Coordinates of C-alpha atoms in Angstrom, one line a residue:
M1 CA 0.0 0.0 0.0
A2 CA 1.3 3.4 -0.9
P3 CA 2.1 6.1 1.7
Y4 CA -0.9 8.2 3.0
E5 CA -3.3 5.4 1.7
V6 CA -6.5 5.2 3.7
R7 CA -7.7 1.6 4.6
R8 CA -11.4 1.6 5.2
S9 CA -13.3 -1.1 7.1
S10 CA -15.8 -2.8 5.0
C11 CA -18.0 -3.7 8.0
V12 CA -18.9 -0.2 9.1
R13 CA -21.5 2.2 7.7
D14 CA -20.3 5.1 5.6
S15 CA -21.3 7.6 8.3
E16 CA -19.1 5.8 10.8
R17 CA -16.0 5.1 8.7
E18 CA -12.6 5.0 10.3
A19 CA -9.4 5.9 8.6
R20 CA -6.0 4.8 9.4
V21 CA -3.0 6.5 7.8
K22 CA 0.5 5.3 7.5
I23 CA 3.0 8.2 7.9
P24 CA 6.5 7.6 6.4
T25 CA 9.4 7.7 8.8
A26 CA 11.0 10.8 7.2
V27 CA 7.8 12.8 7.5
M28 CA 7.4 11.8 11.1
A29 CA 10.9 13.0 11.9
L30 CA 10.2 16.4 10.3
L31 CA 7.0 16.9 12.4
L32 CA 8.9 16.0 15.6
M33 CA 11.6 18.6 14.7
I34 CA 9.0 21.4 14.2
A35 CA 7.3 20.5 17.5
G36 CA 10.6 20.8 19.3
L37 CA 11.3 24.2 17.8
L38 CA 7.9 25.4 18.9
A39 CA 8.4 24.1 22.4
A40 CA 11.7 26.0 22.6
A41 CA 10.2 29.4 21.5
P42 CA 9.7 31.9 24.5
A43 CA 6.1 33.1 25.3
A44 CA 5.1 36.5 23.8
T45 CA 5.0 39.4 26.3
A46 CA 2.3 42.1 26.4
D47 CA 2.9 45.7 25.1
P48 CA 3.6 47.9 28.1
A49 CA 1.6 50.7 26.5
S50 CA -1.5 48.6 26.5
E51 CA -1.2 48.3 30.3
V52 CA -1.6 52.1 30.9
T53 CA -4.8 53.2 32.4
V54 CA -6.1 56.7 32.9
T55 CA -8.9 57.9 35.1
W56 CA -10.2 61.4 34.1
P57 CA -11.9 63.8 36.6
E58 CA -15.6 64.4 36.3
Y59 CA -15.4 68.1 35.8
T60 CA -14.9 69.4 32.3
R61 CA -15.5 73.1 32.7
F62 CA -13.0 75.1 34.7
N63 CA -10.5 78.0 34.8
P64 CA -7.0 76.6 34.2
T65 CA -5.4 79.5 36.0
L66 CA -7.3 78.6 39.1
T67 CA -7.7 74.9 38.8
T68 CA -5.5 72.0 37.8
Y69 CA -6.8 69.0 35.8
D70 CA -6.2 66.0 38.2
I71 CA -5.9 62.6 36.7
S72 CA -4.8 59.2 38.0
T73 CA -2.8 56.7 36.0
T74 CA -1.3 53.2 36.2
S75 CA 1.6 52.1 33.9
P76 CA 4.6 49.8 33.9
G77 CA 7.5 51.2 35.9
D78 CA 9.7 51.5 32.8
R79 CA 7.3 53.7 30.9
H80 CA 7.2 57.5 30.8
L81 CA 3.8 59.3 30.4
F82 CA 3.4 62.6 28.7
Y83 CA 0.3 64.8 28.0
T84 CA -0.5 67.1 25.2
W85 CA -3.2 69.6 24.7
G86 CA -4.9 71.0 21.6
R87 CA -8.3 72.2 20.4
A88 CA -11.1 69.7 20.7
G89 CA -11.4 67.6 17.5
D90 CA -8.0 68.6 16.3
S91 CA -5.1 66.1 16.5
Y92 CA -2.5 68.9 16.3
A93 CA -0.8 69.4 19.7
L94 CA -0.4 73.0 20.9
G95 CA 1.8 72.0 23.9
Q96 CA 3.1 69.0 25.8
A97 CA 4.6 68.1 29.2
P98 CA 5.4 65.0 31.3
V99 CA 2.6 63.8 33.5
P100 CA 3.7 64.6 37.0
D101 CA 3.6 62.0 39.8
S102 CA 0.7 63.9 41.4
G103 CA -1.3 63.7 38.3
Q104 CA -2.1 67.4 38.3
L105 CA -2.0 68.6 34.7
D106 CA -1.3 72.3 34.3
L107 CA -3.4 73.6 31.4
A108 CA -2.8 77.3 32.0
Q109 CA -1.1 77.6 28.5
A110 CA -4.0 75.8 26.7
P111 CA -6.2 77.9 24.4
E112 CA -9.5 79.3 25.5
G113 CA -12.6 77.3 24.7
G114 CA -12.9 73.7 23.6
V115 CA -9.7 71.7 24.5
Q116 CA -8.8 68.0 24.6
V117 CA -5.9 66.3 26.5
R118 CA -4.1 63.3 25.1
I119 CA -1.9 60.8 27.0
W120 CA 1.2 59.2 25.4
S121 CA 3.4 56.3 26.7
C122 CA 7.1 56.6 25.9
A123 CA 10.0 54.2 26.4
T124 CA 12.3 57.1 27.3
A125 CA 12.0 60.3 29.3
Q126 CA 11.8 62.3 26.1
W127 CA 8.6 62.8 24.1
T128 CA 8.9 63.0 20.4
V129 CA 6.2 62.8 17.7
G130 CA 5.8 59.3 16.3
S131 CA 8.0 57.6 18.9
C132 CA 5.4 57.3 21.7
P133 CA 2.1 55.4 21.3
H134 CA -1.1 57.3 22.1
V135 CA -3.0 55.6 24.9
A136 CA -5.9 57.8 26.0
D137 CA -8.0 60.9 25.2
S138 CA -9.8 63.2 27.7
P139 CA -13.4 64.2 27.4
A140 CA -14.0 67.5 25.6
L141 CA -13.1 70.3 28.0
E142 CA -14.2 73.9 28.1
L143 CA -11.5 76.2 29.5
R144 CA -12.1 79.8 30.4
S145 CA -9.7 82.1 32.1
R146 CA -11.1 85.4 30.8
M147 CA -14.0 86.8 28.9
A148 CA -13.5 86.8 25.1
V149 CA -14.9 89.9 23.4
T150 CA -14.6 89.9 19.6
S151 CA -15.3 92.7 17.1
H152 CA -17.4 91.7 14.1
A153 CA -15.4 94.0 11.8
W154 CA -12.8 92.2 9.7
E155 CA -10.9 95.4 9.2
T156 CA -10.9 98.9 10.5
E157 CA -14.4 100.3 10.5
V158 CA -14.9 103.6 8.7
V159 CA -17.7 105.9 10.1
G160 CA -18.8 109.4 9.8
V161 CA -20.4 112.2 11.9
G162 CA -23.7 111.3 13.6
Q163 CA -25.1 108.0 14.9
N164 CA -23.1 104.8 14.3
H165 CA -23.1 101.2 15.5
F166 CA -20.5 98.9 16.7
F167 CA -21.1 95.1 16.8
F168 CA -19.3 92.4 18.8
S169 CA -19.9 89.0 20.5
Y170 CA -18.7 87.5 23.7
A171 CA -17.9 84.2 25.3
P172 CA -18.6 82.2 27.4
Q173 CA -22.2 82.7 26.2
P174 CA -25.5 82.4 28.1
P175 CA -27.6 80.9 29.3
A176 CA -25.3 78.3 30.9
V177 CA -23.1 80.9 32.6
G178 CA -25.4 83.9 32.7
Y179 CA -25.1 87.4 31.2
P180 CA -22.1 89.7 31.7
Q181 CA -21.8 93.3 32.6
I182 CA -20.5 95.3 29.6
T183 CA -19.0 98.8 29.5
W184 CA -17.7 100.7 26.4
E185 CA -16.0 103.9 25.5
L186 CA -14.9 105.7 22.3
L187 CA -11.3 106.9 22.8
D188 CA -9.5 109.8 21.2
T189 CA -6.6 109.3 18.8
D190 CA -4.2 109.1 21.7
R191 CA -6.3 106.4 23.3
T192 CA -7.6 108.7 26.1
S193 CA -11.1 109.8 26.9
F194 CA -12.6 112.8 25.1
D195 CA -13.2 116.0 27.2
T196 CA -16.8 115.0 27.0
P197 CA -16.7 111.2 27.3
I198 CA -18.5 109.1 24.7
H199 CA -19.3 106.0 26.7
G200 CA -22.0 103.7 27.9
S201 CA -22.8 100.3 29.5
L202 CA -25.1 97.3 29.2
T203 CA -26.3 95.4 32.3
P204 CA -26.9 91.7 32.4
Q205 CA -30.6 92.4 32.7
Q206 CA -30.5 94.5 29.4
L207 CA -28.6 91.7 27.6
E208 CA -31.1 89.1 28.8
E209 CA -34.0 91.2 27.7
R210 CA -32.5 91.5 24.2
G211 CA -31.7 87.8 24.1
Q212 CA -28.9 88.5 21.7
L213 CA -25.5 86.8 21.6
T214 CA -24.3 89.5 19.1
V215 CA -24.3 92.9 20.8
G216 CA -24.7 96.2 18.9
I217 CA -24.0 99.5 20.7
S218 CA -25.0 102.9 19.3
Y219 CA -22.7 105.9 19.7
V220 CA -22.7 109.5 18.2
V221 CA -19.7 111.1 16.6
P222 CA -19.6 114.9 17.2
A223 CA -19.7 117.1 14.2
D224 CA -16.5 118.9 15.1
I225 CA -14.4 115.8 15.4
P226 CA -11.5 115.8 12.9
T227 CA -10.7 112.9 10.5
G228 CA -8.4 110.3 12.1
T229 CA -8.0 106.9 13.7
Y230 CA -9.9 106.5 17.0
Y231 CA -10.4 103.5 19.3
M232 CA -13.4 101.6 20.8
D233 CA -12.8 100.0 24.2
V234 CA -15.2 97.3 25.2
R235 CA -14.9 95.5 28.6
A236 CA -17.0 92.6 29.9
S237 CA -17.1 90.9 33.3
L238 CA -18.9 87.9 34.6
D239 CA -19.1 85.9 37.8
T240 CA -19.5 82.2 37.1
V241 CA -19.8 78.9 39.1
D242 CA -17.4 76.9 36.9
Y243 CA -14.8 79.6 36.0
G244 CA -14.9 82.1 38.8
H245 CA -14.7 85.8 38.0
L246 CA -13.9 86.5 34.4
E247 CA -13.0 89.7 32.7
G248 CA -12.0 90.6 29.1
H249 CA -11.3 93.4 26.6
I250 CA -12.3 93.7 23.0
N251 CA -10.1 91.7 20.7
G252 CA -8.1 89.9 23.4
G253 CA -6.5 92.6 25.5
D254 CA -3.4 90.4 26.0
A255 CA 0.3 90.6 25.0
V256 CA -0.7 90.4 21.3
S257 CA -3.4 93.1 21.4
D258 CA -4.0 96.1 23.5
G259 CA -7.7 95.3 23.8
L260 CA -8.9 98.2 21.5
A261 CA -10.7 98.1 18.2
E262 CA -9.6 100.7 15.6
I263 CA -12.3 103.0 14.2
R264 CA -11.5 105.4 11.3
I265 CA -13.7 108.5 11.6
D266 CA -13.9 110.3 8.3
T267 CA -15.4 113.7 8.1
D268 CA -13.9 114.8 4.8
P269 CA -16.2 114.8 1.8
P270 CA -15.2 112.9 -1.3
H271 CA -13.7 114.9 -4.3
L272 CA -16.2 114.5 -7.1
T273 CA -15.0 115.4 -10.7
V274 CA -17.2 115.5 -13.8
D275 CA -15.9 116.1 -17.3
E276 CA -18.6 118.5 -18.5
S277 CA -17.0 118.8 -22.0
E278 CA -18.4 115.4 -22.8
I279 CA -21.9 116.2 -21.9
P280 CA -24.2 117.7 -24.7
A281 CA -26.3 120.7 -24.0
T282 CA -29.3 118.9 -25.6
I283 CA -30.2 115.3 -26.0
Y284 CA -32.6 113.8 -28.6
P285 CA -34.0 110.5 -27.2
A286 CA -35.4 109.2 -30.5
D287 CA -33.2 106.2 -30.7
D288 CA -31.5 107.4 -33.9
N289 CA -28.0 107.0 -32.6
Y290 CA -27.5 110.7 -32.3
L291 CA -27.2 112.1 -28.8
D292 CA -29.8 109.7 -27.6
Y293 CA -28.5 110.1 -24.0
A294 CA -26.2 112.2 -21.9
E295 CA -23.3 110.3 -20.3
I296 CA -21.9 111.8 -17.1
P297 CA -18.2 110.9 -16.8
A298 CA -17.8 111.1 -13.1
S299 CA -14.9 110.0 -10.8
T300 CA -14.0 110.4 -7.1
D301 CA -10.9 110.1 -5.1
V302 CA -12.4 107.3 -2.9
E303 CA -15.0 104.6 -3.7
T304 CA -18.5 106.1 -3.3
E305 CA -22.1 105.2 -3.9
G306 CA -23.9 107.6 -6.2
T307 CA -27.5 108.7 -6.9
L308 CA -28.6 110.5 -10.1
E309 CA -31.7 112.6 -9.9
V310 CA -33.3 114.6 -12.8
T311 CA -35.8 117.3 -12.1
D312 CA -37.9 119.4 -14.4
A313 CA -38.4 123.2 -14.3
S314 CA -40.8 122.9 -11.4
G315 CA -38.4 120.9 -9.3
A316 CA -40.4 117.6 -9.7
V317 CA -38.2 114.5 -9.9
V318 CA -38.7 112.8 -13.3
H319 CA -35.9 110.2 -13.1
R320 CA -33.9 108.7 -10.2
E321 CA -31.3 106.0 -10.2
G322 CA -29.4 104.9 -7.1
E323 CA -26.7 102.5 -5.9
L324 CA -24.3 103.7 -8.6
L325 CA -20.6 102.8 -8.0
V326 CA -18.4 105.9 -8.5
D327 CA -14.7 105.8 -8.1
G328 CA -11.4 106.8 -9.7
D329 CA -10.1 103.4 -10.6
G330 CA -12.1 102.8 -13.8
Y331 CA -14.4 100.2 -12.2
G332 CA -17.3 102.5 -11.6
D333 CA -20.7 102.2 -13.2
E334 CA -21.6 104.1 -16.4
I335 CA -23.8 107.0 -15.4
S336 CA -26.2 108.5 -18.0
W337 CA -29.6 109.8 -18.6
T338 CA -31.6 108.7 -21.7
G339 CA -34.1 111.5 -21.6
R340 CA -36.7 109.2 -20.2
T341 CA -38.7 109.3 -17.0
T342 CA -38.5 106.6 -14.3
T343 CA -41.5 104.9 -16.0
G344 CA -39.6 104.7 -19.3
K345 CA -41.5 107.4 -21.3
I346 CA -39.6 110.1 -23.2
A347 CA -39.6 113.2 -21.1
P348 CA -41.5 116.2 -22.5
V349 CA -39.5 118.8 -24.4
G350 CA -37.9 121.3 -22.1
S351 CA -35.1 122.1 -19.7
Y352 CA -34.0 119.7 -16.9
T353 CA -31.4 119.6 -14.2
M354 CA -29.3 116.5 -13.6
T355 CA -27.9 116.2 -10.0
L356 CA -25.4 113.5 -9.0
T357 CA -24.8 113.0 -5.3
V358 CA -22.1 110.6 -4.1
A359 CA -21.5 109.3 -0.5
D360 CA -18.4 107.6 0.8
Y361 CA -18.5 104.8 3.4
A362 CA -18.5 107.3 6.2
G363 CA -21.6 109.0 4.8
N364 CA -19.8 112.2 3.6
T365 CA -21.3 113.5 0.4
A366 CA -20.5 115.6 -2.6
T367 CA -22.9 117.0 -5.3
W368 CA -22.7 118.0 -8.9
S369 CA -25.5 119.4 -11.1
R370 CA -26.0 120.8 -14.6
S371 CA -28.9 121.7 -16.8
I372 CA -29.7 119.9 -20.0
A373 CA -32.4 120.2 -22.7
V374 CA -34.6 117.5 -24.1
S375 CA -35.7 117.9 -27.8
D376 CA -38.2 115.9 -29.8
K377 CA -36.1 116.3 -33.0
K378 CA -34.6 113.3 -34.7
L379 CA -32.4 112.4 -37.5
Q380 CA -34.2 111.7 -40.8
W381 CA -33.7 111.7 -44.5
T382 CA -35.6 114.5 -46.1
V383 CA -35.9 116.0 -49.6
F384 CA -35.4 119.7 -50.3
E385 CA -37.2 121.0 -53.3
Q386 CA -37.2 124.6 -54.7
N387 CA -38.1 126.3 -58.0
V388 CA -36.1 129.1 -59.4
S389 CA -36.4 131.1 -62.6
A390 CA -33.9 130.6 -65.4
A391 CA -32.7 134.2 -65.2
A392 CA -32.6 134.4 -61.4
S393 CA -30.4 131.3 -61.1
R394 CA -27.9 132.3 -63.7
T395 CA -24.4 132.8 -62.5
G396 CA -21.2 133.8 -64.3
K397 CA -20.8 135.1 -67.8
P398 CA -22.9 133.2 -70.5
L399 CA -21.3 131.7 -73.6
V400 CA -23.0 133.2 -76.6
G401 CA -21.5 132.8 -80.1
R402 CA -21.6 135.5 -82.6
C403 CA -24.2 133.7 -84.7
S404 CA -26.4 133.0 -81.7
T405 CA -28.7 134.7 -79.2
L406 CA -29.5 134.4 -75.5
A407 CA -32.9 136.1 -75.1
S408 CA -34.1 137.3 -71.7
P409 CA -37.0 136.7 -71.4
A410 CA -37.5 134.1 -74.1
R411 CA -39.5 135.2 -77.2
G412 CA -43.1 135.2 -76.1
G413 CA -42.1 133.9 -72.7
R414 CA -42.7 135.0 -69.2
R415 CA -40.5 137.2 -67.2
G416 CA -37.4 135.3 -65.9
S417 CA -37.3 132.9 -68.8
L418 CA -34.3 132.5 -71.1
G419 CA -34.3 131.7 -74.8
Y420 CA -31.4 129.8 -76.3
Y421 CA -31.3 130.4 -80.1
S422 CA -28.4 129.0 -82.1
Q423 CA -27.7 130.4 -85.6
S424 CA -30.2 133.2 -85.1
R425 CA -27.8 135.7 -86.7
C426 CA -25.7 133.6 -89.1
V427 CA -24.3 130.1 -89.7
G428 CA -20.9 129.7 -88.4
N429 CA -18.6 127.2 -86.7
D430 CA -19.5 125.3 -83.4
K431 CA -18.2 128.2 -81.3
A432 CA -20.2 130.8 -83.2
N433 CA -23.3 128.6 -83.0
T434 CA -23.2 127.9 -79.3
V435 CA -25.4 129.3 -76.5
A436 CA -24.6 128.1 -72.9
T437 CA -25.2 129.4 -69.3
N438 CA -24.3 128.3 -65.8
H439 CA -26.8 128.3 -62.9
G440 CA -26.5 127.8 -59.2
M441 CA -28.4 127.5 -55.9
Y442 CA -27.5 127.3 -52.2
L443 CA -28.6 124.1 -50.5
P444 CA -29.7 123.4 -47.0
K445 CA -26.9 122.3 -44.7
A446 CA -27.0 118.6 -44.1
F447 CA -26.3 116.9 -40.7
R448 CA -22.6 116.0 -40.7
H449 CA -22.5 116.9 -44.5
Q450 CA -24.5 113.8 -45.4
Y451 CA -26.2 114.1 -48.8
S452 CA -27.8 111.2 -50.7
W453 CA -28.3 112.7 -54.1
S454 CA -29.1 116.0 -56.0
Q455 CA -31.1 116.6 -59.2
V456 CA -32.0 119.5 -61.4
T457 CA -35.2 119.5 -63.6
L458 CA -35.4 121.9 -66.5
N459 CA -38.9 123.3 -67.1
G460 CA -39.4 124.4 -70.7
G461 CA -39.2 123.0 -74.2
P462 CA -38.3 123.6 -77.9
A463 CA -38.8 127.1 -79.2
T464 CA -39.9 125.9 -82.7
R465 CA -41.4 122.8 -84.2
S466 CA -38.1 121.6 -85.6
R467 CA -37.3 118.0 -84.8
D468 CA -33.7 119.0 -84.4
N469 CA -34.2 121.2 -81.3
Y470 CA -32.5 120.0 -78.2
I471 CA -30.6 121.3 -75.1
V472 CA -27.9 119.6 -73.0
L473 CA -28.3 119.7 -69.2
G474 CA -25.3 118.8 -66.9
Y475 CA -23.5 119.6 -63.7
V476 CA -20.2 121.4 -63.0
E477 CA -18.2 119.3 -60.6
P478 CA -16.4 121.2 -57.9
R479 CA -12.9 119.7 -58.1
R480 CA -11.9 120.5 -61.7
G481 CA -14.9 122.4 -63.0
R482 CA -15.7 119.7 -65.6
L483 CA -19.2 119.1 -66.9
I484 CA -20.5 115.8 -65.6
G485 CA -23.8 114.0 -65.5
T486 CA -24.9 115.4 -68.8
K487 CA -28.2 114.5 -70.4
V488 CA -29.7 115.6 -73.8
L489 CA -33.2 116.9 -73.5
L490 CA -35.4 116.7 -76.6
R491 CA -39.0 117.3 -77.5
G492 CA -41.8 118.1 -75.2
N493 CA -42.7 121.3 -73.4
G494 CA -42.7 120.6 -69.6
A495 CA -40.4 119.2 -66.9
H496 CA -37.3 117.5 -68.1
D497 CA -35.4 115.7 -65.3
G498 CA -31.6 115.8 -65.3
R499 CA -29.5 113.0 -64.0
R500 CA -29.2 112.3 -60.2
L501 CA -25.7 112.9 -58.8
D502 CA -24.3 111.8 -55.4
S503 CA -22.6 114.3 -53.0
S504 CA -19.6 114.6 -55.3
G505 CA -21.5 117.2 -57.3
I506 CA -22.0 119.6 -54.3
W507 CA -19.7 122.6 -53.9
D508 CA -18.4 123.6 -50.4
L509 CA -19.9 120.4 -49.0
K510 CA -18.4 120.9 -45.5
T511 CA -19.2 124.5 -45.0
D512 CA -22.3 126.3 -43.8
K513 CA -23.2 127.3 -47.4
P514 CA -23.1 124.3 -49.7
Y515 CA -24.4 124.9 -53.2
I516 CA -24.8 123.2 -56.6
I517 CA -23.9 124.5 -60.1
W518 CA -25.5 123.2 -63.3
S519 CA -25.1 124.2 -66.9
N520 CA -27.2 123.9 -70.1
G521 CA -26.5 124.9 -73.7
L522 CA -27.0 124.0 -77.3
T523 CA -25.5 124.6 -80.8
A524 CA -26.1 123.6 -84.5
G525 CA -29.2 125.7 -85.0
S526 CA -31.2 124.3 -82.0
R527 CA -33.7 126.6 -80.4
Y528 CA -34.9 126.0 -76.8
D529 CA -36.9 128.1 -74.2
V530 CA -36.3 127.6 -70.4
R531 CA -38.7 129.0 -68.0
S532 CA -37.3 127.7 -64.7
Y533 CA -35.5 125.0 -62.8
T534 CA -36.6 122.7 -60.0
V535 CA -33.7 121.7 -57.7
R536 CA -34.1 118.7 -55.4
V537 CA -31.6 117.3 -52.9
R538 CA -32.0 114.4 -50.4
Y539 CA -30.0 115.0 -47.2
L540 CA -29.9 114.0 -43.6
A541 CA -31.5 116.5 -41.2
L542 CA -32.2 116.9 -37.5
R543 CA -35.8 118.0 -37.4

């Protein structure tokens, strides 16, 4: 039979089978050797740190400057116990010391408020982080050696003349320990009392009636006080069962702080500057992108909050906008008036006064005002049209050849008409046969010199029944004096439209007196009567 073979009895039931195993000699020797080694190994010893016990006192609220924290401990004689203290819930130690034989732990250096003590077991008489196992934690402790009075201002408060408020909180807080007695005083720049003291107090009964853990006191800054840094002194005192008599100043009042809160009293008004050169005298709130509103470019030497008011001639406020940021750093709000009332309607035509008032953090104010007019005019394209007689519009010397005639008035025509008769005297060359005149008219001044087109219509017709009668109508361009935009007018007695030109045909376009010059003439025996001209020009106007 092979090693480890199991011989089973055939006379027993499966549930009661017995097995017998043959173990080879070499295997048995190995098992005996292992057993001998195990027998020779020493018994494991317990960790001394695990044998440390700590009994904590029942009191958890006390004044560490008056009371020690007494514990009792047991530990192996070769172990050294240390204690550390830190804020409750924080594993970071703020201080450490050996546990004295008396078990009286001195926590006078521990922070105010919630504290926890931890016990450490060390193999040497020197405690180092990571070398000593932590063995016990105290319950959460509440330590108070003084009243804590804390200002709610994150930085120096800035106040002005008149009534102001100062907010602070205190600890320990009621109702567990009762309400403290509080006194306060505003001190001069040298931290002394004013000649007429500015001070007050709050009794525990007053605090209890308010039921507030955050306290606000009111004080009045005199009108004659100069700008400067002053100080608020707040003191609190309280008799308690657990901590004894406690006192405290605002913001600590210890070696780090002198127990005073800085208050900046500012009585100087802000310097308000407005560039009036950028403000139009009149606005046209017609949404045509021309002076639709008046922007007020304002700046100040300190950050301020502004209010814009617009009043009519009777003094009634038609528009008001507040909470405007005005400063000198380029981050202020855009201040403007669109010529509309507070309800959004366009203000009636008339004169108004814009008043901008700014106030700094201390309540000091500065004011600027200026009048402005509101008009109902708006930019629009319009067509100017005017009739003028041929004779009245003539300008310059006419060109009349020796064989031709310029009749004024035209033969059988009305007064002011002109007759152009070629070859009325003889038949000559082109120059001798030519009759031509120039005409002109002043045009209305366009807004920003914007003209769309101009056109001249000749009113007249052929002087005879000849099919060869014609007259040429054109414009004299201002740059070189050339004839442009010409058109040959033929048969028909009535209105003959010339070509339309853009603004290039207008003389002195950018002056206060722009005008147009046109010309007409004929030759080769043509005969034509001109009664008048109709001048039209489309231009942009504010009306």
